[in-house]
Amino acid sequence: MKLTQPFVTEVDFSSGVLSPARSSYQRHLSDMPGYYAERDVVARILADEGDRLIYEVQSITLPADEGQLPHCTTRILPGRIGAEFHMTKGHFHARREQGEVYFGLSGRGMLLLQTADGATSVQPMQAGTAAYVPPYWAHRTVNIGAEDFVFFCVWTAEAGHDYATIERDGFRKLIVLRGGQPVIIDNPKSA
Ligand code: S6P
Ligand code: ZN
Protein backbone atom coordinates (compact mmCIF):
# COMPACT_ATOMS: atom_id res chain seq x y z
CA MET A 1 0.00 0.00 0.00
CA LYS A 2 1.28 3.46 -0.89
CA LEU A 3 0.37 5.90 1.87
CA THR A 4 -1.21 9.22 0.82
CA GLN A 5 0.07 12.11 2.92
CA PRO A 6 -2.53 14.41 4.56
CA PHE A 7 -2.88 17.86 3.02
CA VAL A 8 -5.14 20.91 2.99
CA THR A 9 -6.45 23.12 0.21
CA GLU A 10 -7.79 26.67 0.60
CA VAL A 11 -11.11 27.26 -1.15
CA ASP A 12 -12.34 30.67 -2.31
CA PHE A 13 -16.10 30.49 -1.81
CA SER A 14 -17.05 33.11 -4.39
CA SER A 15 -14.89 31.83 -7.26
CA GLY A 16 -14.20 28.20 -6.40
CA VAL A 17 -10.48 28.85 -6.90
CA LEU A 18 -8.28 26.39 -5.03
CA SER A 19 -4.92 27.25 -3.47
CA PRO A 20 -2.46 25.85 -4.17
CA ALA A 21 -3.68 25.60 -7.77
CA ARG A 22 -4.97 22.15 -8.67
CA SER A 23 -5.98 20.56 -11.94
CA SER A 24 -8.90 22.16 -13.72
CA TYR A 25 -11.02 21.88 -16.82
CA GLN A 26 -13.61 24.05 -18.51
CA ARG A 27 -16.76 23.24 -20.40
CA HIS A 28 -17.76 25.62 -23.15
CA LEU A 29 -21.03 25.56 -25.10
CA SER A 30 -19.23 23.85 -27.99
CA ASP A 31 -18.39 20.96 -25.63
CA MET A 32 -22.06 20.26 -24.96
CA PRO A 33 -24.26 21.53 -27.83
CA GLY A 34 -26.61 18.53 -27.72
CA TYR A 35 -27.34 18.92 -24.02
CA TYR A 36 -29.61 21.95 -24.40
CA ALA A 37 -33.20 21.64 -25.57
CA GLU A 38 -33.11 24.60 -27.97
CA ARG A 39 -30.60 23.42 -30.56
CA ASP A 40 -31.34 26.36 -32.87
CA VAL A 41 -30.38 28.78 -30.08
CA VAL A 42 -27.14 26.86 -29.46
CA ALA A 43 -26.25 27.18 -33.15
CA ARG A 44 -27.14 30.88 -33.18
CA ILE A 45 -25.02 31.67 -30.11
CA LEU A 46 -22.05 29.76 -31.51
CA ALA A 47 -22.37 31.58 -34.84
CA ASP A 48 -23.11 35.10 -33.56
CA GLU A 49 -21.51 35.36 -30.14
CA GLY A 50 -18.80 32.70 -30.36
CA ASP A 51 -18.11 30.03 -27.83
CA ARG A 52 -19.29 30.60 -24.28
CA LEU A 53 -17.81 29.32 -21.02
CA ILE A 54 -20.55 27.43 -19.17
CA TYR A 55 -18.69 25.96 -16.19
CA GLU A 56 -15.31 25.11 -14.79
CA VAL A 57 -14.12 22.47 -12.35
CA GLN A 58 -11.04 22.63 -10.13
CA SER A 59 -10.26 19.26 -8.67
CA ILE A 60 -7.96 17.48 -6.32
CA THR A 61 -6.93 14.39 -8.14
CA LEU A 62 -6.10 11.37 -6.03
CA PRO A 63 -5.02 7.82 -6.77
CA ALA A 64 -7.98 5.86 -8.18
CA ASP A 65 -7.92 3.48 -5.23
CA GLU A 66 -10.99 2.42 -3.28
CA GLY A 67 -11.40 4.59 -0.18
CA GLN A 68 -9.82 7.71 -1.68
CA LEU A 69 -12.11 10.76 -1.67
CA PRO A 70 -11.54 13.06 -4.67
CA HIS A 71 -12.98 16.55 -4.13
CA CYS A 72 -13.46 19.63 -6.27
CA THR A 73 -15.22 22.91 -6.80
CA THR A 74 -17.56 23.62 -9.70
CA ARG A 75 -18.38 27.16 -10.84
CA ILE A 76 -21.32 27.55 -13.22
CA LEU A 77 -21.51 30.95 -14.86
CA PRO A 78 -24.89 32.71 -14.93
CA GLY A 79 -26.83 32.70 -18.16
CA ARG A 80 -29.29 30.83 -20.32
CA ILE A 81 -29.39 29.00 -23.63
CA GLY A 82 -32.81 30.15 -24.79
CA ALA A 83 -35.05 29.55 -21.79
CA GLU A 84 -32.80 26.92 -20.20
CA PHE A 85 -30.35 27.92 -17.49
CA HIS A 86 -26.63 27.15 -17.71
CA MET A 87 -25.94 23.68 -16.33
CA THR A 88 -23.40 20.88 -16.08
CA LYS A 89 -23.51 17.86 -18.38
CA GLY A 90 -24.67 15.59 -15.58
CA HIS A 91 -23.79 11.93 -15.17
CA PHE A 92 -24.39 8.66 -13.41
CA HIS A 93 -21.52 7.17 -11.50
CA ALA A 94 -20.15 4.19 -13.41
CA ARG A 95 -20.58 2.27 -10.18
CA ARG A 96 -24.18 3.22 -9.59
CA GLU A 97 -24.11 2.36 -5.87
CA GLN A 98 -21.61 5.15 -5.12
CA GLY A 99 -23.02 8.41 -3.73
CA GLU A 100 -21.64 11.92 -3.39
CA VAL A 101 -21.99 15.10 -1.28
CA TYR A 102 -22.24 18.66 -2.61
CA PHE A 103 -21.87 21.78 -0.48
CA GLY A 104 -23.04 25.19 -1.74
CA LEU A 105 -20.43 27.98 -1.50
CA SER A 106 -22.05 30.91 -3.34
CA GLY A 107 -24.85 31.80 -5.71
CA ARG A 108 -28.14 30.00 -6.29
CA GLY A 109 -28.65 26.69 -7.99
CA MET A 110 -30.72 23.59 -8.38
CA LEU A 111 -29.55 20.01 -8.12
CA LEU A 112 -31.46 17.84 -10.59
CA LEU A 113 -31.44 14.10 -9.94
CA GLN A 114 -32.86 11.13 -11.79
CA THR A 115 -32.82 7.33 -11.49
CA ALA A 116 -32.57 4.76 -14.27
CA ASP A 117 -36.30 4.08 -13.72
CA GLY A 118 -37.10 7.72 -14.44
CA ALA A 119 -37.77 8.98 -10.90
CA THR A 120 -36.74 12.64 -10.65
CA SER A 121 -35.93 15.07 -7.85
CA VAL A 122 -34.98 18.75 -7.78
CA GLN A 123 -33.24 20.18 -4.72
CA PRO A 124 -32.48 23.88 -4.15
CA MET A 125 -28.90 24.86 -3.33
CA GLN A 126 -27.30 28.04 -2.07
CA ALA A 127 -24.35 28.99 0.16
CA GLY A 128 -24.42 26.63 3.13
CA THR A 129 -26.55 23.88 1.59
CA ALA A 130 -25.23 20.34 2.01
CA ALA A 131 -26.87 18.27 -0.71
CA TYR A 132 -26.76 14.50 -0.75
CA VAL A 133 -26.58 12.61 -4.02
CA PRO A 134 -27.62 9.09 -2.98
CA PRO A 135 -26.46 5.95 -4.79
CA TYR A 136 -28.21 5.27 -8.13
CA TRP A 137 -29.13 8.89 -8.88
CA ALA A 138 -27.75 10.70 -11.92
CA HIS A 139 -26.99 14.33 -11.03
CA ARG A 140 -26.76 17.68 -12.78
CA THR A 141 -26.43 21.19 -11.31
CA VAL A 142 -28.06 24.30 -12.73
CA ASN A 143 -27.32 27.99 -12.06
CA ILE A 144 -30.66 29.74 -11.58
CA GLY A 145 -29.20 33.04 -10.29
CA ALA A 146 -27.60 36.16 -11.70
CA GLU A 147 -24.19 35.40 -10.13
CA ASP A 148 -21.81 32.47 -10.37
CA PHE A 149 -23.13 29.35 -8.66
CA VAL A 150 -20.23 27.66 -6.85
CA PHE A 151 -20.26 24.41 -4.90
CA PHE A 152 -17.88 21.87 -3.42
CA CYS A 153 -18.12 18.12 -4.14
CA VAL A 154 -16.74 15.00 -2.49
CA TRP A 155 -17.10 11.56 -4.06
CA THR A 156 -15.35 8.20 -4.03
CA ALA A 157 -12.46 7.33 -6.30
CA GLU A 158 -14.04 4.03 -7.25
CA ALA A 159 -17.31 5.67 -8.37
CA GLY A 160 -16.14 6.49 -11.90
CA HIS A 161 -18.33 8.43 -14.33
CA ASP A 162 -20.87 7.44 -16.98
CA TYR A 163 -21.65 10.48 -19.15
CA ALA A 164 -22.97 8.54 -22.15
CA THR A 165 -26.37 7.65 -20.68
CA ILE A 166 -27.33 11.27 -19.95
CA GLU A 167 -25.77 12.50 -23.18
CA ARG A 168 -28.04 10.09 -25.06
CA ASP A 169 -31.26 10.30 -23.01
CA GLY A 170 -31.06 13.66 -21.21
CA PHE A 171 -32.98 14.39 -18.01
CA ARG A 172 -36.76 14.18 -17.89
CA LYS A 173 -36.96 17.65 -16.37
CA LEU A 174 -35.62 20.98 -17.62
CA ILE A 175 -35.13 24.13 -15.53
CA VAL A 176 -36.19 27.16 -17.53
CA LEU A 177 -37.09 30.81 -17.06
CA ARG A 178 -40.86 31.38 -17.29
CA GLY A 179 -42.57 34.58 -16.21
CA GLY A 180 -39.31 35.82 -14.70
CA GLN A 181 -38.94 32.75 -12.46
CA PRO A 182 -37.01 29.49 -12.69
CA VAL A 183 -39.53 26.69 -13.20
CA ILE A 184 -39.22 22.94 -13.61
CA ILE A 185 -40.86 21.60 -16.76
CA ASP A 186 -41.09 18.20 -18.45
CA ASN A 187 -38.48 17.67 -21.13
CA PRO A 188 -40.54 17.42 -24.34
CA LYS A 189 -37.95 14.96 -25.72
CA SER A 190 -38.65 12.51 -22.85
CA ALA A 191 -42.43 12.62 -23.27
C1 S6P B 1 -18.19 14.29 -9.76
C2 S6P B 1 -19.10 15.38 -9.33
C3 S6P B 1 -18.76 16.80 -9.82
C4 S6P B 1 -18.99 17.04 -11.32
C5 S6P B 1 -18.89 18.52 -11.71
C6 S6P B 1 -19.15 18.77 -13.18
O1 S6P B 1 -18.69 13.04 -9.45
O2 S6P B 1 -20.44 15.07 -9.54
O3 S6P B 1 -17.43 17.06 -9.52
O4 S6P B 1 -18.09 16.28 -12.08
O5 S6P B 1 -19.79 19.26 -10.94
O6 S6P B 1 -20.31 18.13 -13.64
P1 S6P B 1 -20.23 17.05 -14.81
O7 S6P B 1 -21.58 16.45 -14.90
O8 S6P B 1 -19.78 17.72 -16.04
O9 S6P B 1 -19.20 16.03 -14.35
ZN1 ZN C 1 -20.88 12.72 -9.55
PDB file of C-alpha atoms and ligand atoms in Angstrom:
ATOM      1  CA  MET A   1       0.000   0.000   0.000  1.00  0.00           C
ATOM      2  CA  LYS A   2       1.277   3.458  -0.888  1.00  0.00           C
ATOM      3  CA  LEU A   3       0.366   5.897   1.870  1.00  0.00           C
ATOM      4  CA  THR A   4      -1.213   9.216   0.825  1.00  0.00           C
ATOM      5  CA  GLN A   5       0.066  12.112   2.918  1.00  0.00           C
ATOM      6  CA  PRO A   6      -2.532  14.407   4.564  1.00  0.00           C
ATOM      7  CA  PHE A   7      -2.880  17.861   3.018  1.00  0.00           C
ATOM      8  CA  VAL A   8      -5.138  20.912   2.992  1.00  0.00           C
ATOM      9  CA  THR A   9      -6.454  23.117   0.207  1.00  0.00           C
ATOM     10  CA  GLU A  10      -7.787  26.671   0.604  1.00  0.00           C
ATOM     11  CA  VAL A  11     -11.114  27.257  -1.149  1.00  0.00           C
ATOM     12  CA  ASP A  12     -12.341  30.672  -2.307  1.00  0.00           C
ATOM     13  CA  PHE A  13     -16.101  30.489  -1.807  1.00  0.00           C
ATOM     14  CA  SER A  14     -17.047  33.114  -4.392  1.00  0.00           C
ATOM     15  CA  SER A  15     -14.886  31.832  -7.264  1.00  0.00           C
ATOM     16  CA  GLY A  16     -14.201  28.202  -6.396  1.00  0.00           C
ATOM     17  CA  VAL A  17     -10.479  28.848  -6.896  1.00  0.00           C
ATOM     18  CA  LEU A  18      -8.277  26.390  -5.028  1.00  0.00           C
ATOM     19  CA  SER A  19      -4.916  27.254  -3.474  1.00  0.00           C
ATOM     20  CA  PRO A  20      -2.461  25.850  -4.174  1.00  0.00           C
ATOM     21  CA  ALA A  21      -3.677  25.601  -7.774  1.00  0.00           C
ATOM     22  CA  ARG A  22      -4.968  22.153  -8.667  1.00  0.00           C
ATOM     23  CA  SER A  23      -5.982  20.558 -11.943  1.00  0.00           C
ATOM     24  CA  SER A  24      -8.896  22.155 -13.722  1.00  0.00           C
ATOM     25  CA  TYR A  25     -11.024  21.881 -16.821  1.00  0.00           C
ATOM     26  CA  GLN A  26     -13.607  24.053 -18.511  1.00  0.00           C
ATOM     27  CA  ARG A  27     -16.761  23.237 -20.395  1.00  0.00           C
ATOM     28  CA  HIS A  28     -17.762  25.618 -23.152  1.00  0.00           C
ATOM     29  CA  LEU A  29     -21.027  25.564 -25.099  1.00  0.00           C
ATOM     30  CA  SER A  30     -19.227  23.846 -27.995  1.00  0.00           C
ATOM     31  CA  ASP A  31     -18.391  20.960 -25.627  1.00  0.00           C
ATOM     32  CA  MET A  32     -22.064  20.259 -24.960  1.00  0.00           C
ATOM     33  CA  PRO A  33     -24.260  21.533 -27.831  1.00  0.00           C
ATOM     34  CA  GLY A  34     -26.610  18.530 -27.722  1.00  0.00           C
ATOM     35  CA  TYR A  35     -27.338  18.916 -24.020  1.00  0.00           C
ATOM     36  CA  TYR A  36     -29.611  21.951 -24.397  1.00  0.00           C
ATOM     37  CA  ALA A  37     -33.201  21.644 -25.570  1.00  0.00           C
ATOM     38  CA  GLU A  38     -33.110  24.604 -27.970  1.00  0.00           C
ATOM     39  CA  ARG A  39     -30.602  23.423 -30.562  1.00  0.00           C
ATOM     40  CA  ASP A  40     -31.337  26.359 -32.865  1.00  0.00           C
ATOM     41  CA  VAL A  41     -30.381  28.780 -30.077  1.00  0.00           C
ATOM     42  CA  VAL A  42     -27.139  26.863 -29.456  1.00  0.00           C
ATOM     43  CA  ALA A  43     -26.253  27.177 -33.145  1.00  0.00           C
ATOM     44  CA  ARG A  44     -27.137  30.883 -33.181  1.00  0.00           C
ATOM     45  CA  ILE A  45     -25.023  31.666 -30.108  1.00  0.00           C
ATOM     46  CA  LEU A  46     -22.051  29.757 -31.512  1.00  0.00           C
ATOM     47  CA  ALA A  47     -22.372  31.581 -34.838  1.00  0.00           C
ATOM     48  CA  ASP A  48     -23.114  35.105 -33.559  1.00  0.00           C
ATOM     49  CA  GLU A  49     -21.512  35.359 -30.140  1.00  0.00           C
ATOM     50  CA  GLY A  50     -18.799  32.703 -30.361  1.00  0.00           C
ATOM     51  CA  ASP A  51     -18.113  30.030 -27.833  1.00  0.00           C
ATOM     52  CA  ARG A  52     -19.290  30.604 -24.284  1.00  0.00           C
ATOM     53  CA  LEU A  53     -17.806  29.317 -21.021  1.00  0.00           C
ATOM     54  CA  ILE A  54     -20.554  27.434 -19.170  1.00  0.00           C
ATOM     55  CA  TYR A  55     -18.690  25.964 -16.185  1.00  0.00           C
ATOM     56  CA  GLU A  56     -15.312  25.106 -14.790  1.00  0.00           C
ATOM     57  CA  VAL A  57     -14.122  22.471 -12.352  1.00  0.00           C
ATOM     58  CA  GLN A  58     -11.041  22.625 -10.126  1.00  0.00           C
ATOM     59  CA  SER A  59     -10.265  19.257  -8.666  1.00  0.00           C
ATOM     60  CA  ILE A  60      -7.956  17.483  -6.316  1.00  0.00           C
ATOM     61  CA  THR A  61      -6.927  14.385  -8.144  1.00  0.00           C
ATOM     62  CA  LEU A  62      -6.098  11.371  -6.027  1.00  0.00           C
ATOM     63  CA  PRO A  63      -5.015   7.817  -6.774  1.00  0.00           C
ATOM     64  CA  ALA A  64      -7.977   5.862  -8.185  1.00  0.00           C
ATOM     65  CA  ASP A  65      -7.924   3.476  -5.228  1.00  0.00           C
ATOM     66  CA  GLU A  66     -10.990   2.419  -3.277  1.00  0.00           C
ATOM     67  CA  GLY A  67     -11.398   4.589  -0.177  1.00  0.00           C
ATOM     68  CA  GLN A  68      -9.822   7.708  -1.675  1.00  0.00           C
ATOM     69  CA  LEU A  69     -12.113  10.762  -1.672  1.00  0.00           C
ATOM     70  CA  PRO A  70     -11.545  13.058  -4.671  1.00  0.00           C
ATOM     71  CA  HIS A  71     -12.981  16.551  -4.135  1.00  0.00           C
ATOM     72  CA  CYS A  72     -13.460  19.626  -6.267  1.00  0.00           C
ATOM     73  CA  THR A  73     -15.219  22.912  -6.800  1.00  0.00           C
ATOM     74  CA  THR A  74     -17.560  23.616  -9.698  1.00  0.00           C
ATOM     75  CA  ARG A  75     -18.380  27.162 -10.836  1.00  0.00           C
ATOM     76  CA  ILE A  76     -21.317  27.547 -13.219  1.00  0.00           C
ATOM     77  CA  LEU A  77     -21.512  30.950 -14.864  1.00  0.00           C
ATOM     78  CA  PRO A  78     -24.894  32.710 -14.927  1.00  0.00           C
ATOM     79  CA  GLY A  79     -26.834  32.696 -18.165  1.00  0.00           C
ATOM     80  CA  ARG A  80     -29.293  30.828 -20.324  1.00  0.00           C
ATOM     81  CA  ILE A  81     -29.391  28.997 -23.635  1.00  0.00           C
ATOM     82  CA  GLY A  82     -32.810  30.152 -24.793  1.00  0.00           C
ATOM     83  CA  ALA A  83     -35.051  29.553 -21.787  1.00  0.00           C
ATOM     84  CA  GLU A  84     -32.797  26.924 -20.201  1.00  0.00           C
ATOM     85  CA  PHE A  85     -30.351  27.916 -17.490  1.00  0.00           C
ATOM     86  CA  HIS A  86     -26.630  27.151 -17.710  1.00  0.00           C
ATOM     87  CA  MET A  87     -25.944  23.685 -16.327  1.00  0.00           C
ATOM     88  CA  THR A  88     -23.405  20.878 -16.080  1.00  0.00           C
ATOM     89  CA  LYS A  89     -23.509  17.862 -18.382  1.00  0.00           C
ATOM     90  CA  GLY A  90     -24.666  15.594 -15.583  1.00  0.00           C
ATOM     91  CA  HIS A  91     -23.791  11.934 -15.168  1.00  0.00           C
ATOM     92  CA  PHE A  92     -24.391   8.662 -13.411  1.00  0.00           C
ATOM     93  CA  HIS A  93     -21.521   7.168 -11.500  1.00  0.00           C
ATOM     94  CA  ALA A  94     -20.146   4.189 -13.411  1.00  0.00           C
ATOM     95  CA  ARG A  95     -20.578   2.269 -10.179  1.00  0.00           C
ATOM     96  CA  ARG A  96     -24.185   3.217  -9.592  1.00  0.00           C
ATOM     97  CA  GLU A  97     -24.115   2.360  -5.867  1.00  0.00           C
ATOM     98  CA  GLN A  98     -21.612   5.154  -5.124  1.00  0.00           C
ATOM     99  CA  GLY A  99     -23.025   8.411  -3.732  1.00  0.00           C
ATOM    100  CA  GLU A 100     -21.644  11.925  -3.390  1.00  0.00           C
ATOM    101  CA  VAL A 101     -21.990  15.101  -1.277  1.00  0.00           C
ATOM    102  CA  TYR A 102     -22.239  18.660  -2.613  1.00  0.00           C
ATOM    103  CA  PHE A 103     -21.872  21.781  -0.479  1.00  0.00           C
ATOM    104  CA  GLY A 104     -23.041  25.195  -1.741  1.00  0.00           C
ATOM    105  CA  LEU A 105     -20.429  27.976  -1.497  1.00  0.00           C
ATOM    106  CA  SER A 106     -22.053  30.909  -3.337  1.00  0.00           C
ATOM    107  CA  GLY A 107     -24.854  31.804  -5.708  1.00  0.00           C
ATOM    108  CA  ARG A 108     -28.137  30.001  -6.295  1.00  0.00           C
ATOM    109  CA  GLY A 109     -28.654  26.686  -7.989  1.00  0.00           C
ATOM    110  CA  MET A 110     -30.725  23.588  -8.376  1.00  0.00           C
ATOM    111  CA  LEU A 111     -29.553  20.008  -8.124  1.00  0.00           C
ATOM    112  CA  LEU A 112     -31.459  17.843 -10.593  1.00  0.00           C
ATOM    113  CA  LEU A 113     -31.442  14.095  -9.943  1.00  0.00           C
ATOM    114  CA  GLN A 114     -32.863  11.126 -11.789  1.00  0.00           C
ATOM    115  CA  THR A 115     -32.817   7.330 -11.488  1.00  0.00           C
ATOM    116  CA  ALA A 116     -32.569   4.761 -14.271  1.00  0.00           C
ATOM    117  CA  ASP A 117     -36.301   4.079 -13.719  1.00  0.00           C
ATOM    118  CA  GLY A 118     -37.100   7.723 -14.442  1.00  0.00           C
ATOM    119  CA  ALA A 119     -37.770   8.976 -10.900  1.00  0.00           C
ATOM    120  CA  THR A 120     -36.738  12.644 -10.646  1.00  0.00           C
ATOM    121  CA  SER A 121     -35.933  15.073  -7.848  1.00  0.00           C
ATOM    122  CA  VAL A 122     -34.983  18.755  -7.781  1.00  0.00           C
ATOM    123  CA  GLN A 123     -33.240  20.184  -4.719  1.00  0.00           C
ATOM    124  CA  PRO A 124     -32.481  23.885  -4.154  1.00  0.00           C
ATOM    125  CA  MET A 125     -28.903  24.861  -3.329  1.00  0.00           C
ATOM    126  CA  GLN A 126     -27.296  28.037  -2.071  1.00  0.00           C
ATOM    127  CA  ALA A 127     -24.354  28.987   0.165  1.00  0.00           C
ATOM    128  CA  GLY A 128     -24.416  26.634   3.130  1.00  0.00           C
ATOM    129  CA  THR A 129     -26.548  23.880   1.587  1.00  0.00           C
ATOM    130  CA  ALA A 130     -25.226  20.337   2.007  1.00  0.00           C
ATOM    131  CA  ALA A 131     -26.866  18.266  -0.715  1.00  0.00           C
ATOM    132  CA  TYR A 132     -26.757  14.495  -0.747  1.00  0.00           C
ATOM    133  CA  VAL A 133     -26.576  12.606  -4.022  1.00  0.00           C
ATOM    134  CA  PRO A 134     -27.617   9.094  -2.976  1.00  0.00           C
ATOM    135  CA  PRO A 135     -26.464   5.949  -4.789  1.00  0.00           C
ATOM    136  CA  TYR A 136     -28.210   5.265  -8.127  1.00  0.00           C
ATOM    137  CA  TRP A 137     -29.134   8.887  -8.884  1.00  0.00           C
ATOM    138  CA  ALA A 138     -27.745  10.705 -11.922  1.00  0.00           C
ATOM    139  CA  HIS A 139     -26.993  14.327 -11.028  1.00  0.00           C
ATOM    140  CA  ARG A 140     -26.759  17.680 -12.777  1.00  0.00           C
ATOM    141  CA  THR A 141     -26.434  21.186 -11.312  1.00  0.00           C
ATOM    142  CA  VAL A 142     -28.056  24.301 -12.735  1.00  0.00           C
ATOM    143  CA  ASN A 143     -27.316  27.986 -12.059  1.00  0.00           C
ATOM    144  CA  ILE A 144     -30.660  29.744 -11.577  1.00  0.00           C
ATOM    145  CA  GLY A 145     -29.202  33.036 -10.294  1.00  0.00           C
ATOM    146  CA  ALA A 146     -27.600  36.159 -11.702  1.00  0.00           C
ATOM    147  CA  GLU A 147     -24.192  35.404 -10.126  1.00  0.00           C
ATOM    148  CA  ASP A 148     -21.809  32.475 -10.368  1.00  0.00           C
ATOM    149  CA  PHE A 149     -23.134  29.351  -8.658  1.00  0.00           C
ATOM    150  CA  VAL A 150     -20.232  27.660  -6.851  1.00  0.00           C
ATOM    151  CA  PHE A 151     -20.257  24.415  -4.896  1.00  0.00           C
ATOM    152  CA  PHE A 152     -17.875  21.873  -3.421  1.00  0.00           C
ATOM    153  CA  CYS A 153     -18.121  18.118  -4.143  1.00  0.00           C
ATOM    154  CA  VAL A 154     -16.741  15.003  -2.488  1.00  0.00           C
ATOM    155  CA  TRP A 155     -17.096  11.562  -4.062  1.00  0.00           C
ATOM    156  CA  THR A 156     -15.350   8.203  -4.029  1.00  0.00           C
ATOM    157  CA  ALA A 157     -12.457   7.333  -6.304  1.00  0.00           C
ATOM    158  CA  GLU A 158     -14.042   4.027  -7.246  1.00  0.00           C
ATOM    159  CA  ALA A 159     -17.310   5.670  -8.369  1.00  0.00           C
ATOM    160  CA  GLY A 160     -16.140   6.488 -11.902  1.00  0.00           C
ATOM    161  CA  HIS A 161     -18.330   8.430 -14.332  1.00  0.00           C
ATOM    162  CA  ASP A 162     -20.870   7.444 -16.980  1.00  0.00           C
ATOM    163  CA  TYR A 163     -21.651  10.476 -19.152  1.00  0.00           C
ATOM    164  CA  ALA A 164     -22.969   8.535 -22.149  1.00  0.00           C
ATOM    165  CA  THR A 165     -26.374   7.649 -20.682  1.00  0.00           C
ATOM    166  CA  ILE A 166     -27.334  11.265 -19.950  1.00  0.00           C
ATOM    167  CA  GLU A 167     -25.774  12.501 -23.185  1.00  0.00           C
ATOM    168  CA  ARG A 168     -28.042  10.086 -25.062  1.00  0.00           C
ATOM    169  CA  ASP A 169     -31.258  10.297 -23.008  1.00  0.00           C
ATOM    170  CA  GLY A 170     -31.057  13.656 -21.205  1.00  0.00           C
ATOM    171  CA  PHE A 171     -32.979  14.390 -18.008  1.00  0.00           C
ATOM    172  CA  ARG A 172     -36.764  14.182 -17.885  1.00  0.00           C
ATOM    173  CA  LYS A 173     -36.956  17.653 -16.369  1.00  0.00           C
ATOM    174  CA  LEU A 174     -35.624  20.983 -17.624  1.00  0.00           C
ATOM    175  CA  ILE A 175     -35.126  24.125 -15.532  1.00  0.00           C
ATOM    176  CA  VAL A 176     -36.189  27.161 -17.530  1.00  0.00           C
ATOM    177  CA  LEU A 177     -37.088  30.811 -17.064  1.00  0.00           C
ATOM    178  CA  ARG A 178     -40.865  31.380 -17.293  1.00  0.00           C
ATOM    179  CA  GLY A 179     -42.565  34.578 -16.208  1.00  0.00           C
ATOM    180  CA  GLY A 180     -39.306  35.819 -14.698  1.00  0.00           C
ATOM    181  CA  GLN A 181     -38.939  32.748 -12.456  1.00  0.00           C
ATOM    182  CA  PRO A 182     -37.015  29.487 -12.690  1.00  0.00           C
ATOM    183  CA  VAL A 183     -39.531  26.695 -13.202  1.00  0.00           C
ATOM    184  CA  ILE A 184     -39.223  22.936 -13.610  1.00  0.00           C
ATOM    185  CA  ILE A 185     -40.865  21.600 -16.756  1.00  0.00           C
ATOM    186  CA  ASP A 186     -41.087  18.202 -18.450  1.00  0.00           C
ATOM    187  CA  ASN A 187     -38.481  17.670 -21.125  1.00  0.00           C
ATOM    188  CA  PRO A 188     -40.541  17.416 -24.335  1.00  0.00           C
ATOM    189  CA  LYS A 189     -37.952  14.960 -25.717  1.00  0.00           C
ATOM    190  CA  SER A 190     -38.650  12.512 -22.849  1.00  0.00           C
ATOM    191  CA  ALA A 191     -42.432  12.619 -23.267  1.00  0.00           C
TER     192      ALA A 191
HETATM  193  C1  S6P B   1     -18.188  14.290  -9.763  1.00  0.00           C
HETATM  194  C2  S6P B   1     -19.104  15.384  -9.328  1.00  0.00           C
HETATM  195  C3  S6P B   1     -18.759  16.796  -9.821  1.00  0.00           C
HETATM  196  C4  S6P B   1     -18.991  17.040 -11.324  1.00  0.00           C
HETATM  197  C5  S6P B   1     -18.886  18.515 -11.709  1.00  0.00           C
HETATM  198  C6  S6P B   1     -19.146  18.766 -13.177  1.00  0.00           C
HETATM  199  O1  S6P B   1     -18.693  13.038  -9.451  1.00  0.00           O
HETATM  200  O2  S6P B   1     -20.444  15.073  -9.537  1.00  0.00           O
HETATM  201  O3  S6P B   1     -17.434  17.064  -9.518  1.00  0.00           O
HETATM  202  O4  S6P B   1     -18.091  16.283 -12.078  1.00  0.00           O
HETATM  203  O5  S6P B   1     -19.792  19.259 -10.940  1.00  0.00           O
HETATM  204  O6  S6P B   1     -20.306  18.132 -13.639  1.00  0.00           O
HETATM  205  P1  S6P B   1     -20.230  17.048 -14.807  1.00  0.00           P
HETATM  206  O7  S6P B   1     -21.583  16.450 -14.897  1.00  0.00           O
HETATM  207  O8  S6P B   1     -19.783  17.716 -16.035  1.00  0.00           O
HETATM  208  O9  S6P B   1     -19.204  16.025 -14.346  1.00  0.00           O
HETATM  209 ZN    ZN B   2     -20.876  12.722  -9.545  1.00  0.00          ZN
END
